[in-house]
């Protein structure tokens, strides 16, 4: 008899985006002439930078000729891309990372989801609340949790975000082994200071733990005192893996290219306490299960590091940050406390009411779609996430409508 992985039965169906879609289409039916503005999405809306498109085209043309054709590439990614990443994203910022510590992949979603495979099933996991759901669900699938009770999985240590801590969780008060962190954060837009990150690195070193650091939104950091990489913190190489993606940085959500950094001296342990190289484990996993990103896509990603590419991706994130600033300014003017939107494309708004009530209010009164914070975890209740991924014109229109609807409320 073929049996299923029963851990899958513990998973909670995510109704978040289907619930949103249902409410939006019901509203549209009732108001067929109303133009709805979507500020709920976590996907970019603007075209790939010119430099990337040109390199992409060139890469495709090379595939059309036997003399320049590329078959399977190195599983870890082409060296031409990994060398640029190591230099521009790390070495130039004083972070000691080399090309052979970088694994190019087709997405940070896959990498943050797959990485748990190389660790034991009985490690204790610490996961933020609210959270990007991939970290949690992949550990449920792997059997690292008990059942779902009252909004929480048994066996997970939840790192709670709140108004008081500004959605930067405190260090756990018990011992954990694997820690997921994401800064600038999705969904809250919160950022962490270098000293804040230092405390986490210190915790990991003291407890022989490992940090999984998701930096998918680093391109939105404008405050130069904030760390873009966890490796800007001394001692992080032994205790941290970092995930990056070209998705939000350069508009690659539909093109697919990302990378994971696993330093050569990053360490985990066998049951007997013997030290093992996490790099060697991940290299084994990656080369066994993955066959590299297509050549033209890696060429397109490489172009991000050219002078033109660099300027163009900066323009992209500047554009979204201008939207974010407007959203935050307008919500604060209306009396709503906000987090994010300064070094992040997300604005996390304290709705002063139930998340879904506030969602319905914005939809009914302003025709604007946001994301209810409760969909990201228990600590998200009472908040909404507004995304800056839309055109400036639409954001202006949306904020004018919200102001009109909520003024004097
Ligand atoms: C968008 C996003 C990613 C990037 O995912 P890709 O698979 O590279 O497109 C990673 N982490 C978080 C938190 C995200 O929001």
Short mmCIF file of C-alpha atoms and ligand atoms in Angstrom, two decimals:
data_model
loop_
_atom_site.label_atom_id
_atom_site.label_comp_id
_atom_site.label_asym_id
_atom_site.label_seq_id
_atom_site.Cartn_x
_atom_site.Cartn_y
_atom_site.Cartn_z
CA UNK A 1 0.00 0.00 0.00
CA UNK A 2 1.39 3.37 -0.96
CA UNK A 3 1.32 5.62 2.06
CA UNK A 4 1.47 9.39 2.17
CA UNK A 5 3.75 11.67 4.14
CA UNK A 6 1.25 12.36 6.92
CA UNK A 7 3.06 15.53 7.91
CA UNK A 8 1.26 17.10 4.95
CA UNK A 9 -2.03 16.51 6.78
CA UNK A 10 -0.88 18.89 9.52
CA UNK A 11 -0.54 21.78 7.08
CA UNK A 12 -3.12 24.51 7.30
CA UNK A 13 -4.60 25.37 3.95
CA UNK A 14 -3.69 28.96 3.29
CA UNK A 15 -6.91 30.73 2.49
CA UNK A 16 -5.28 34.15 2.63
CA UNK A 17 -4.94 34.97 -1.05
CA UNK A 18 -8.02 33.04 -2.13
CA UNK A 19 -10.07 34.80 0.56
CA UNK A 20 -8.75 38.13 -0.68
CA UNK A 21 -9.57 37.21 -4.28
CA UNK A 22 -13.12 36.20 -3.29
CA UNK A 23 -13.79 39.46 -1.47
CA UNK A 24 -12.31 41.49 -4.32
CA UNK A 25 -14.42 39.78 -6.97
CA UNK A 26 -17.59 40.12 -4.85
CA UNK A 27 -16.85 43.84 -4.50
CA UNK A 28 -16.16 44.18 -8.23
CA UNK A 29 -19.47 42.51 -9.07
CA UNK A 30 -21.34 44.88 -6.80
CA UNK A 31 -19.43 47.89 -8.21
CA UNK A 32 -18.75 47.03 -11.85
CA UNK A 33 -17.58 50.57 -12.71
CA UNK A 34 -15.19 50.94 -9.79
CA UNK A 35 -11.50 50.59 -10.67
CA UNK A 36 -9.85 48.54 -7.93
CA UNK A 37 -6.22 49.34 -7.04
CA UNK A 38 -4.16 46.42 -5.83
CA UNK A 39 -1.58 47.17 -3.16
CA UNK A 40 -1.71 43.66 -1.80
CA UNK A 41 0.77 41.92 -4.02
CA UNK A 42 4.28 40.80 -3.19
CA UNK A 43 5.31 40.84 -6.83
CA UNK A 44 7.12 43.54 -8.77
CA UNK A 45 5.28 45.35 -11.55
CA UNK A 46 8.00 47.06 -13.61
CA UNK A 47 9.93 45.66 -16.59
CA UNK A 48 13.42 44.14 -16.41
CA UNK A 49 16.25 46.71 -16.65
CA UNK A 50 17.54 47.40 -20.18
CA UNK A 51 21.02 46.06 -19.35
CA UNK A 52 19.50 42.72 -18.25
CA UNK A 53 17.29 42.48 -21.34
CA UNK A 54 20.26 43.13 -23.66
CA UNK A 55 22.38 40.47 -21.94
CA UNK A 56 19.41 38.09 -21.91
CA UNK A 57 18.98 38.52 -25.72
CA UNK A 58 22.69 37.99 -26.29
CA UNK A 59 22.61 34.83 -24.21
CA UNK A 60 19.69 33.49 -26.24
CA UNK A 61 21.53 34.25 -29.52
CA UNK A 62 24.58 32.32 -28.29
CA UNK A 63 22.32 29.30 -27.79
CA UNK A 64 21.39 29.44 -31.50
CA UNK A 65 24.91 28.66 -32.74
CA UNK A 66 26.83 25.37 -32.20
CA UNK A 67 30.03 27.34 -31.60
CA UNK A 68 28.62 29.31 -28.64
CA UNK A 69 25.88 26.95 -27.47
CA UNK A 70 25.72 26.07 -23.75
CA UNK A 71 24.44 22.74 -22.41
CA UNK A 72 24.39 21.90 -18.72
CA UNK A 73 26.20 24.55 -16.73
CA UNK A 74 27.94 24.05 -13.38
CA UNK A 75 25.28 23.22 -10.77
CA UNK A 76 26.58 26.00 -8.50
CA UNK A 77 26.19 28.59 -11.26
CA UNK A 78 28.60 30.02 -13.81
CA UNK A 79 31.78 31.47 -12.34
CA UNK A 80 31.27 34.72 -14.30
CA UNK A 81 28.16 35.37 -12.19
CA UNK A 82 29.45 34.07 -8.86
CA UNK A 83 32.59 36.21 -9.08
CA UNK A 84 30.54 39.37 -9.70
CA UNK A 85 28.24 38.52 -6.79
CA UNK A 86 31.14 37.89 -4.40
CA UNK A 87 32.87 41.15 -5.32
CA UNK A 88 29.94 43.57 -5.57
CA UNK A 89 27.49 42.21 -3.00
CA UNK A 90 30.01 41.20 -0.33
CA UNK A 91 33.73 42.07 -0.69
CA UNK A 92 33.04 45.70 -1.64
CA UNK A 93 31.01 46.01 1.60
CA UNK A 94 33.70 44.47 3.74
CA UNK A 95 32.08 41.04 3.94
CA UNK A 96 34.54 38.23 3.38
CA UNK A 97 32.70 35.95 0.93
CA UNK A 98 34.27 34.22 -2.08
CA UNK A 99 32.80 32.95 -5.35
CA UNK A 100 33.04 29.29 -4.30
CA UNK A 101 30.75 29.99 -1.33
CA UNK A 102 27.89 31.03 -3.62
CA UNK A 103 25.23 28.70 -5.01
CA UNK A 104 23.15 30.19 -7.84
CA UNK A 105 19.58 28.89 -7.98
CA UNK A 106 16.18 29.51 -9.51
CA UNK A 107 14.75 31.17 -6.43
CA UNK A 108 15.11 32.07 -2.79
CA UNK A 109 11.73 30.46 -2.18
CA UNK A 110 13.14 27.06 -3.19
CA UNK A 111 16.39 27.63 -1.29
CA UNK A 112 14.77 28.80 1.96
CA UNK A 113 12.36 25.88 1.61
CA UNK A 114 14.97 23.22 0.76
CA UNK A 115 17.77 24.15 3.14
CA UNK A 116 16.14 22.41 6.14
CA UNK A 117 16.75 19.04 4.42
CA UNK A 118 20.40 19.01 5.47
CA UNK A 119 19.62 19.34 9.18
CA UNK A 120 18.35 16.71 11.63
CA UNK A 121 14.61 16.22 12.10
CA UNK A 122 14.84 16.71 15.86
CA UNK A 123 16.45 20.19 15.87
CA UNK A 124 14.50 22.99 17.55
CA UNK A 125 13.35 25.63 15.07
CA UNK A 126 12.75 29.30 15.81
CA UNK A 127 10.46 31.09 13.36
CA UNK A 128 9.24 34.69 13.43
CA UNK A 129 5.57 35.56 13.77
CA UNK A 130 4.40 37.22 11.51
CA UNK A 131 6.33 35.34 8.82
CA UNK A 132 6.85 34.53 5.15
CA UNK A 133 5.05 31.14 5.28
CA UNK A 134 7.69 29.09 3.38
CA UNK A 135 9.95 28.69 6.44
CA UNK A 136 7.19 27.28 8.58
CA UNK A 137 5.41 25.04 6.07
CA UNK A 138 8.58 23.32 4.84
CA UNK A 139 9.45 22.35 8.42
CA UNK A 140 5.93 21.03 8.94
CA UNK A 141 6.32 18.89 5.80
CA UNK A 142 9.62 17.56 7.09
CA UNK A 143 8.06 16.45 10.38
CA UNK A 144 9.73 19.01 12.67
CA UNK A 145 6.45 20.05 14.29
CA UNK A 146 3.54 18.56 16.13
CA UNK A 147 -0.07 19.29 15.34
CA UNK A 148 -1.64 22.69 14.73
CA UNK A 149 -3.34 23.99 17.84
CA UNK A 150 -4.93 27.34 18.37
CA UNK A 151 -3.04 29.08 15.55
CA UNK A 152 0.32 27.51 16.36
CA UNK A 153 2.26 24.34 15.55
CA UNK A 154 3.45 22.40 18.58
CA UNK A 155 7.22 22.17 18.78
CA UNK A 156 8.04 25.47 17.04
CA UNK A 157 9.55 28.34 19.00
CA UNK A 158 7.78 31.45 17.73
CA UNK A 159 9.77 34.69 17.69
CA UNK A 160 7.03 37.20 18.35
CA UNK A 161 6.84 40.59 16.73
CA UNK A 162 4.85 43.33 18.45
CA UNK A 163 4.30 47.07 18.64
CA UNK A 164 6.66 47.08 21.66
CA UNK A 165 9.63 45.47 19.93
CA UNK A 166 8.95 47.14 16.57
CA UNK A 167 8.60 43.68 14.99
CA UNK A 168 12.25 42.88 15.65
CA UNK A 169 11.97 39.76 17.83
CA UNK A 170 14.00 39.34 21.00
CA UNK A 171 16.47 36.47 21.40
CA UNK A 172 14.68 33.26 22.43
CA UNK A 173 14.60 32.55 26.15
CA UNK A 174 15.17 28.86 25.50
CA UNK A 175 17.76 27.01 23.45
CA UNK A 176 17.03 26.74 19.73
CA UNK A 177 19.13 25.24 16.95
CA UNK A 178 17.90 26.72 13.69
CA UNK A 179 16.78 30.35 13.45
CA UNK A 180 14.99 32.01 10.53
CA UNK A 181 15.43 35.76 10.18
CA UNK A 182 14.37 38.07 7.34
CA UNK A 183 15.47 41.72 7.06
CA UNK A 184 14.22 44.00 5.57
CA UNK A 185 11.23 41.95 6.57
CA UNK A 186 8.32 40.60 4.59
CA UNK A 187 5.57 41.30 5.70
CA UNK A 188 6.45 44.03 8.22
CA UNK A 189 9.14 46.05 6.41
CA UNK A 190 11.12 46.16 9.68
CA UNK A 191 14.90 46.43 9.43
CA UNK A 192 17.55 45.32 11.90
CA UNK A 193 20.56 47.35 13.05
CA UNK A 194 24.07 45.98 12.97
CA UNK A 195 24.13 45.72 16.75
CA UNK A 196 20.77 43.92 16.71
CA UNK A 197 22.12 41.42 14.21
CA UNK A 198 25.32 41.08 16.23
CA UNK A 199 23.25 39.86 19.19
CA UNK A 200 21.75 37.10 17.03
CA UNK A 201 25.16 36.05 15.74
CA UNK A 202 26.38 35.98 19.34
CA UNK A 203 23.42 33.81 20.36
CA UNK A 204 24.10 31.38 17.51
CA UNK A 205 27.79 31.11 18.40
CA UNK A 206 27.05 30.58 22.10
CA UNK A 207 24.44 27.92 21.42
CA UNK A 208 26.00 26.11 18.42
CA UNK A 209 22.93 27.24 16.48
CA UNK A 210 22.61 28.31 12.85
CA UNK A 211 20.92 31.40 11.39
CA UNK A 212 19.12 31.31 8.06
CA UNK A 213 19.17 34.95 6.96
CA UNK A 214 16.77 35.94 4.17
CA UNK A 215 18.00 39.19 2.61
CA UNK A 216 15.70 39.16 -0.44
CA UNK A 217 14.92 42.87 0.09
CA UNK A 218 18.45 44.20 0.76
CA UNK A 219 18.32 46.36 -2.40
CA UNK A 220 15.77 48.59 -0.67
CA UNK A 221 18.13 49.59 2.14
CA UNK A 222 19.05 53.28 1.88
CA UNK A 223 20.18 53.85 5.46
CA UNK A 224 23.90 53.12 5.20
CA UNK A 225 24.19 52.22 8.88
CA UNK A 226 21.95 49.16 8.32
CA UNK A 227 23.63 45.86 7.40
CA UNK A 228 22.80 44.51 3.93
CA UNK A 229 24.39 41.18 4.69
CA UNK A 230 24.72 39.19 7.90
CA UNK A 231 28.40 38.70 6.98
CA UNK A 232 29.01 42.35 7.79
CA UNK A 233 28.86 41.10 11.38
CA UNK A 234 32.08 39.58 12.63
CA UNK A 235 31.87 35.88 13.38
CA UNK A 236 28.78 35.31 11.20
CA UNK A 237 30.58 33.08 8.70
CA UNK A 238 30.58 30.09 11.07
CA UNK A 239 26.91 30.38 12.03
CA UNK A 240 24.91 31.84 9.14
CA UNK A 241 23.59 31.05 5.69
CA UNK A 242 22.29 33.97 3.62
CA UNK A 243 19.64 33.96 0.91
CA UNK A 244 19.50 36.58 -1.83
CA UNK A 245 17.37 36.93 -4.93
CA UNK A 246 17.27 38.99 -8.11
CA UNK A 247 13.45 38.88 -7.87
CA UNK A 248 12.74 42.07 -5.90
CA UNK A 249 16.18 43.58 -6.58
CA UNK A 250 16.04 43.53 -10.37
CA UNK A 251 12.52 42.45 -11.33
CA UNK A 252 13.36 38.75 -11.85
CA UNK A 253 10.21 37.29 -10.22
CA UNK A 254 9.15 35.79 -13.55
CA UNK A 255 12.69 35.25 -14.88
CA UNK A 256 14.00 33.26 -11.87
CA UNK A 257 17.48 33.74 -10.47
CA UNK A 258 18.68 33.83 -6.87
CA UNK A 259 21.60 32.64 -4.79
CA UNK A 260 22.49 31.20 -1.42
CA UNK A 261 25.71 31.89 0.45
CA UNK A 262 27.18 29.08 2.54
CA UNK A 263 30.62 30.01 3.91
CA UNK A 264 33.25 27.26 3.85
CA UNK A 265 33.65 27.35 7.62
CA UNK A 266 29.93 27.32 8.45
CA UNK A 267 29.54 24.48 10.94
CA UNK A 268 26.92 21.98 12.10
CA UNK A 269 27.32 18.88 14.25
CA UNK A 270 26.67 15.14 14.21
CA UNK A 271 24.90 13.50 17.17
CA UNK A 272 28.29 12.63 18.62
CA UNK A 273 29.26 16.31 18.51
CA UNK A 274 31.66 16.04 15.58
CA UNK A 275 31.93 19.21 13.45
CA UNK A 276 30.73 19.07 9.85
CA UNK A 277 30.94 21.51 6.97
CA UNK A 278 27.50 22.85 6.05
CA UNK A 279 29.02 23.95 2.73
CA UNK A 280 29.88 20.34 1.87
CA UNK A 281 26.38 19.16 2.77
CA UNK A 282 24.63 21.86 0.78
CA UNK A 283 26.99 21.32 -2.17
CA UNK A 284 26.06 17.62 -2.13
CA UNK A 285 22.36 18.37 -1.93
CA UNK A 286 22.46 21.10 -4.59
CA UNK A 287 24.52 19.11 -7.12
CA UNK A 288 22.35 16.02 -6.62
CA UNK A 289 18.98 17.71 -6.97
CA UNK A 290 19.60 20.81 -9.09
CA UNK A 291 20.96 21.35 -12.59
CA UNK A 292 21.68 25.08 -12.63
CA UNK A 293 19.86 28.13 -13.93
CA UNK A 294 19.66 28.61 -17.70
CA UNK A 295 22.61 30.34 -19.35
CA UNK A 296 20.70 33.36 -20.74
CA UNK A 297 19.15 34.01 -17.31
CA UNK A 298 22.56 33.94 -15.63
CA UNK A 299 23.84 36.36 -18.31
CA UNK A 300 20.89 38.63 -17.55
CA UNK A 301 21.65 38.44 -13.82
CA UNK A 302 25.34 39.21 -14.43
CA UNK A 303 24.30 42.44 -16.18
CA UNK A 304 22.92 43.70 -12.86
CA UNK A 305 26.57 44.28 -11.88
CA UNK A 306 27.51 46.37 -14.95
CA UNK A 307 27.55 50.16 -14.55
CA UNK A 308 24.31 50.50 -16.53
CA UNK A 309 22.71 47.59 -14.71
CA UNK A 310 23.66 48.96 -11.34
CA UNK A 311 22.16 52.36 -12.15
CA UNK A 312 19.01 50.80 -13.60
CA UNK A 313 18.26 48.53 -10.66
CA UNK A 314 18.82 51.47 -8.34
CA UNK A 315 16.21 53.40 -10.34
CA UNK A 316 13.81 50.46 -9.97
CA UNK A 317 14.08 50.30 -6.18
CA UNK A 318 14.03 54.12 -5.96
CA UNK A 319 10.74 54.08 -7.84
CA UNK A 320 9.13 51.62 -5.43
CA UNK A 321 10.62 53.43 -2.42
CA UNK A 322 9.01 56.67 -3.60
CA UNK A 323 5.67 54.83 -3.61
CA UNK A 324 6.44 53.43 -0.16
CA UNK A 325 7.25 56.88 1.24
CA UNK A 326 3.95 58.27 -0.04
CA UNK A 327 1.97 55.39 1.45
CA UNK A 328 3.64 55.73 4.83
CA UNK A 329 3.30 59.52 4.89
CA UNK A 330 -0.42 59.37 4.07
CA UNK A 331 -1.21 56.60 6.56
CA UNK A 332 0.65 58.41 9.33
CA UNK A 333 -1.12 61.67 8.48
CA UNK A 334 -4.37 59.78 9.01
CA UNK A 335 -3.18 58.76 12.47
CA UNK A 336 -2.06 55.19 11.80
CA UNK A 337 1.26 54.01 13.22
CA UNK A 338 3.46 52.41 10.55
CA UNK A 339 6.57 50.27 10.36
CA UNK A 340 8.60 49.82 7.17
CA UNK A 341 8.34 51.72 3.91
CA UNK A 342 11.70 53.45 4.46
CA UNK A 343 14.18 50.73 3.59
CA UNK A 344 11.54 48.33 2.38
CA UNK A 345 8.73 48.12 -0.20
CA UNK A 346 6.24 47.09 2.50
CA UNK A 347 4.37 49.27 4.96
CA UNK A 348 2.98 47.53 8.03
CA UNK A 349 0.07 49.53 9.34
CA UNK A 350 -1.47 49.24 12.80
CA UNK A 351 -5.11 49.25 11.76
CA UNK A 352 -6.39 49.78 15.31
CA UNK A 353 -8.95 47.07 14.58
CA UNK A 354 -9.29 43.50 13.32
CA UNK A 355 -7.06 42.89 10.22
CA UNK A 356 -9.93 41.69 8.04
CA UNK A 357 -12.21 44.52 9.16
CA UNK A 358 -9.61 47.04 8.10
CA UNK A 359 -9.08 45.15 4.83
CA UNK A 360 -12.86 45.29 4.16
CA UNK A 361 -12.98 48.97 5.06
CA UNK A 362 -10.25 49.88 2.54
CA UNK A 363 -11.87 47.75 -0.12
CA UNK A 364 -15.44 48.99 0.43
CA UNK A 365 -14.67 52.65 1.03
CA UNK A 366 -11.61 53.17 -1.18
CA UNK A 367 -11.54 50.29 -3.65
CA UNK A 368 -7.99 49.50 -2.51
CA UNK A 369 -6.70 45.98 -1.86
CA UNK A 370 -4.12 45.36 0.89
CA UNK A 371 -3.12 42.18 2.75
CA UNK A 372 -4.54 41.43 6.22
CA UNK A 373 -1.68 40.95 8.68
CA UNK A 374 -3.43 38.04 10.40
CA UNK A 375 -2.66 35.96 7.28
CA UNK A 376 1.04 35.98 8.23
CA UNK A 377 0.60 34.66 11.77
CA UNK A 378 -1.10 35.32 15.07
CA UNK A 379 1.05 38.38 15.83
CA UNK A 380 -0.07 39.97 12.55
CA UNK A 381 -3.62 40.36 13.85
CA UNK A 382 -4.64 44.03 13.95
CA UNK A 383 -2.24 44.99 11.16
CA UNK A 384 -2.36 45.23 7.38
CA UNK A 385 0.48 45.11 4.87
CA UNK A 386 0.44 47.68 2.07
CA UNK A 387 2.79 46.96 -0.82
CA UNK A 388 4.59 49.63 -2.86
CA UNK A 389 4.71 47.39 -5.93
CA UNK A 390 2.48 49.33 -8.31
CA UNK A 391 2.72 52.44 -10.49
CA UNK A 392 3.21 55.80 -8.76
CA UNK A 393 -0.01 57.02 -10.40
CA UNK A 394 -1.98 54.15 -8.90
CA UNK A 395 -0.42 54.65 -5.49
CA UNK A 396 -1.28 58.37 -5.60
CA UNK A 397 -4.84 57.54 -6.58
CA UNK A 398 -5.12 54.85 -3.90
CA UNK A 399 -3.83 57.11 -1.15
CA UNK A 400 -6.14 59.95 -2.16
CA UNK A 401 -9.10 57.58 -1.97
CA UNK A 402 -7.97 56.15 1.38
CA UNK A 403 -7.51 59.66 2.80
CA UNK A 404 -10.96 60.67 1.69
CA UNK A 405 -12.51 57.50 3.10
CA UNK A 406 -10.74 57.54 6.46
CA UNK A 407 -10.41 61.25 7.21
CA UNK A 408 -12.04 62.12 10.49
CA UNK A 409 -12.69 58.49 11.36
C1 LIG B 1 9.96 37.42 -2.66
C2 LIG B 1 10.68 36.78 -1.54
C3 LIG B 1 11.75 35.93 -1.78
C4 LIG B 1 12.27 35.69 -3.18
O1 LIG B 1 11.74 34.57 -3.74
P1 LIG B 1 12.20 34.08 -5.19
O2 LIG B 1 11.86 32.63 -5.14
O3 LIG B 1 13.68 34.31 -5.31
O4 LIG B 1 11.42 34.84 -6.19
C5 LIG B 1 12.40 35.37 -0.69
N1 LIG B 1 12.03 35.65 0.57
C6 LIG B 1 11.04 36.49 0.84
C7 LIG B 1 10.70 36.81 2.24
C8 LIG B 1 10.31 37.07 -0.21
O5 LIG B 1 9.30 37.90 0.06
#
